[in-house]
Coordinates of C-alpha atoms and ligand atoms in Angstrom, one line a residue:
X6 CA 103.0 127.8 103.1
X7 CA 99.7 126.2 104.6
X8 CA 99.2 122.8 103.6
X9 CA 95.8 120.8 104.5
X10 CA 94.7 117.2 104.1
X11 CA 91.2 117.2 103.9
X12 CA 90.1 113.5 105.0
X13 CA 87.3 111.6 105.1
X14 CA 85.4 108.6 103.4
X15 CA 84.1 108.8 100.2
X16 CA 80.6 111.0 100.2
X17 CA 82.0 112.9 103.3
X18 CA 81.8 116.0 101.6
X19 CA 85.5 116.7 100.8
X20 CA 85.1 118.2 97.3
X21 CA 82.6 120.6 98.5
X22 CA 84.5 121.8 101.4
X23 CA 87.6 122.1 99.4
X24 CA 85.9 124.3 96.8
X25 CA 84.7 126.7 99.8
X26 CA 88.1 126.5 101.3
X27 CA 90.3 127.1 98.5
X28 CA 88.6 130.3 97.8
X29 CA 88.8 131.5 101.2
X30 CA 92.4 130.7 101.8
X31 CA 93.7 131.0 98.0
X32 CA 95.3 127.6 98.3
X33 CA 95.6 125.0 95.2
X34 CA 93.1 122.2 95.4
X35 CA 94.9 118.9 94.6
X36 CA 92.2 115.9 94.4
X37 CA 93.6 113.0 93.2
X38 CA 90.3 111.6 92.1
X39 CA 89.5 114.4 90.0
X40 CA 93.1 114.4 88.6
X41 CA 92.6 110.7 87.6
X42 CA 89.1 111.5 86.0
X43 CA 90.4 114.1 83.8
X44 CA 92.9 111.7 82.6
X45 CA 90.6 109.1 82.0
X46 CA 88.5 111.6 80.0
X47 CA 91.4 112.7 78.0
X48 CA 92.3 109.0 77.3
X49 CA 95.5 109.2 78.7
X50 CA 98.0 106.2 79.6
X51 CA 97.5 107.2 83.2
X52 CA 93.5 107.4 82.7
X53 CA 93.5 103.7 81.0
X54 CA 95.4 102.4 83.9
X55 CA 93.5 104.2 86.8
X56 CA 90.2 103.5 84.9
X57 CA 90.4 99.6 85.7
X58 CA 91.0 100.5 89.6
X59 CA 88.3 103.3 89.7
X60 CA 85.9 101.3 88.2
X61 CA 86.4 98.2 90.6
X62 CA 86.1 100.7 93.6
X63 CA 90.0 99.7 94.4
X64 CA 92.9 102.2 94.8
X65 CA 95.2 103.1 92.1
X66 CA 98.8 101.4 93.0
X67 CA 100.6 103.8 95.4
X68 CA 103.7 104.1 93.0
X69 CA 101.3 105.4 90.2
X70 CA 99.4 107.9 92.7
X71 CA 102.5 109.4 94.4
X72 CA 104.2 110.0 91.2
X73 CA 101.0 111.9 89.7
X74 CA 100.7 113.8 93.1
X75 CA 104.3 114.9 93.1
X76 CA 104.0 116.2 89.3
X77 CA 101.2 118.1 90.3
X78 CA 102.8 119.7 93.4
X79 CA 105.7 120.5 91.5
X80 CA 103.6 122.3 88.9
X81 CA 102.5 125.0 91.3
X82 CA 106.0 126.3 92.5
X83 CA 104.4 129.5 93.6
X84 CA 101.6 128.1 95.5
X85 CA 100.6 129.5 99.0
X86 CA 99.6 126.1 100.1
X87 CA 97.7 123.2 98.7
X88 CA 94.5 121.2 100.0
X89 CA 95.2 117.5 99.6
X90 CA 91.8 115.8 98.9
X91 CA 91.7 112.3 98.7
X92 CA 95.2 112.1 99.2
X93 CA 96.8 110.5 101.0
X94 CA 94.9 107.4 101.3
X95 CA 97.6 104.8 102.4
X96 CA 100.4 105.1 104.9
X97 CA 102.9 104.9 102.1
X98 CA 101.5 108.0 100.4
X99 CA 101.3 110.0 103.7
X100 CA 105.1 109.1 104.1
X101 CA 105.7 110.1 100.5
X102 CA 104.0 113.3 100.8
X103 CA 105.9 114.0 104.1
X104 CA 109.1 113.2 102.0
X105 CA 107.9 115.8 99.1
X106 CA 107.0 118.6 101.3
X107 CA 110.2 118.5 103.3
X108 CA 112.1 118.4 100.2
X109 CA 110.5 121.9 99.7
X110 CA 111.2 122.9 103.2
X111 CA 107.4 122.6 104.3
X112 CA 104.9 120.0 105.6
X113 CA 101.2 119.3 106.8
X114 CA 100.0 121.8 109.0
X115 CA 96.7 119.8 109.7
X116 CA 94.6 116.8 108.6
X117 CA 90.8 117.9 108.7
X118 CA 88.6 114.7 108.9
X119 CA 84.9 114.8 107.9
X120 CA 83.3 112.2 110.1
X121 CA 80.0 110.9 108.4
X122 CA 78.6 107.4 109.4
X123 CA 78.4 104.6 106.8
X124 CA 74.5 104.4 106.0
X125 CA 74.7 107.9 105.4
X126 CA 77.6 107.7 103.1
X127 CA 76.0 105.1 101.0
X128 CA 73.0 107.3 100.5
X129 CA 74.6 110.4 99.6
X130 CA 76.9 108.5 97.2
X131 CA 73.7 106.9 95.3
X132 CA 72.5 110.4 94.8
X133 CA 75.5 111.8 93.4
X134 CA 75.8 108.9 91.1
X135 CA 72.6 109.9 89.7
X136 CA 73.3 113.5 89.6
X137 CA 77.0 113.3 88.2
X138 CA 76.6 110.1 86.2
X139 CA 79.8 108.8 88.3
X140 CA 79.9 104.9 87.5
X141 CA 81.5 104.2 90.6
X142 CA 78.7 106.2 92.7
X143 CA 76.0 104.2 91.0
X144 CA 76.5 100.4 92.0
X145 CA 75.9 99.6 95.4
X146 CA 78.7 96.6 95.5
X147 CA 81.3 99.2 94.1
X148 CA 80.2 101.5 97.0
X149 CA 80.7 99.1 99.5
X150 CA 84.1 98.2 98.1
X151 CA 85.1 101.7 98.1
X152 CA 84.1 102.0 101.9
X153 CA 86.0 98.7 103.0
X154 CA 89.0 99.8 101.4
X155 CA 88.9 103.0 103.3
X156 CA 88.2 101.1 106.4
X157 CA 91.0 98.7 105.7
X158 CA 93.7 100.9 103.8
X159 CA 93.0 104.5 104.4
X160 CA 92.1 104.8 108.0
X161 CA 95.7 104.2 109.3
X162 CA 96.5 107.4 107.7
X163 CA 94.4 109.1 110.4
X164 CA 96.6 107.4 113.0
X165 CA 100.0 108.9 111.4
X166 CA 98.6 112.3 111.6
X167 CA 97.3 111.8 115.2
X168 CA 100.5 110.9 116.6
X169 CA 101.9 114.0 115.2
X170 CA 99.2 116.0 117.1
X171 CA 97.4 117.1 113.5
X172 CA 94.3 115.4 113.6
X173 CA 91.2 117.2 113.7
X174 CA 87.8 115.5 113.4
X175 CA 84.9 117.8 112.3
X176 CA 81.2 116.2 112.4
X177 CA 80.5 116.1 108.4
X178 CA 76.7 115.6 109.0
X179 CA 74.7 119.0 109.0
X180 CA 74.5 122.3 106.9
X181 CA 77.5 122.7 104.4
X182 CA 77.8 126.5 105.9
X183 CA 78.5 125.1 109.3
X184 CA 80.6 122.6 108.6
X185 CA 82.8 125.0 106.6
X186 CA 82.7 127.1 109.7
X187 CA 83.7 124.4 111.8
X188 CA 87.0 123.6 109.5
X189 CA 87.9 127.5 109.3
X190 CA 87.7 127.7 113.1
X191 CA 90.6 124.9 113.1
X192 CA 92.5 126.5 110.2
X193 CA 92.2 129.9 111.7
X194 CA 94.4 128.8 114.9
X195 CA 97.1 126.9 112.9
Ligands
AMP29 P1 87.7 110.1 94.9 O1 86.9 111.2 93.6 O2 88.5 110.6 95.8 O3 86.2 109.3 95.6 O4 88.3 109.1 94.1 C1 87.9 108.1 93.1 C2 88.8 106.9 93.1 O5 89.6 107.1 92.5 C3 89.1 106.2 94.3 O6 88.1 105.2 94.5 C4 90.5 105.4 93.8 O7 90.0 104.4 92.8 C5 91.1 106.3 93.0 N1 91.7 107.4 93.7 C6 91.7 108.7 94.3 N2 92.6 108.9 95.0 C7 93.5 107.8 95.2 C8 94.6 107.7 96.1 N3 95.0 108.6 96.9 N4 95.2 106.6 95.9 C9 94.5 105.6 95.1 N5 93.8 105.5 94.7 C10 92.7 107.1 94.4

């Protein structure tokens, strides 16, 4: 199996690059943000719970997110591999993911991190908010909160993979195609 974590702050381009990567490598894409939004749309209990956190730009609690992710992984027993997009976002999630994959006799091959500076992120998110209608992308205060949460709670996840020699940083500014090529060149060496 080829299991990748696509990492980076909100607005770094994870969704855009995931779409291209799953096509090329035939992997199952698991975006926790997308799954939460689908649940909100469907009016499920999980959606109702997640909405209050997402609207405030806070993380959905670990036990909820980890449980949901495990369920999604278990639903694709024949996957060639997964792209985890927007997960793990805390050290507890990273540890839980290792346990989950170890139970299946596999693990994370690498973390590919899209690196984009804060001012550029804010610009991109506001544009995305206009295009997509995502409420959490429209309010500068919520955007700032998400970036702060990323710096405080999610950045330690980088270290988790770095000490395992699995962290690869990629410049997330530039043409979509050249960023994609940079990602592929790391994956092809795996
Ligand atoms: P995203 O689409 O990845 O930007 O996620 C949108 C929102 O969903 C985040 O701001 C969080 O509120 C929530 N979310 C997504 N993934 C996670 C996660 N792994 N852990 C906790 N909350 C998450």
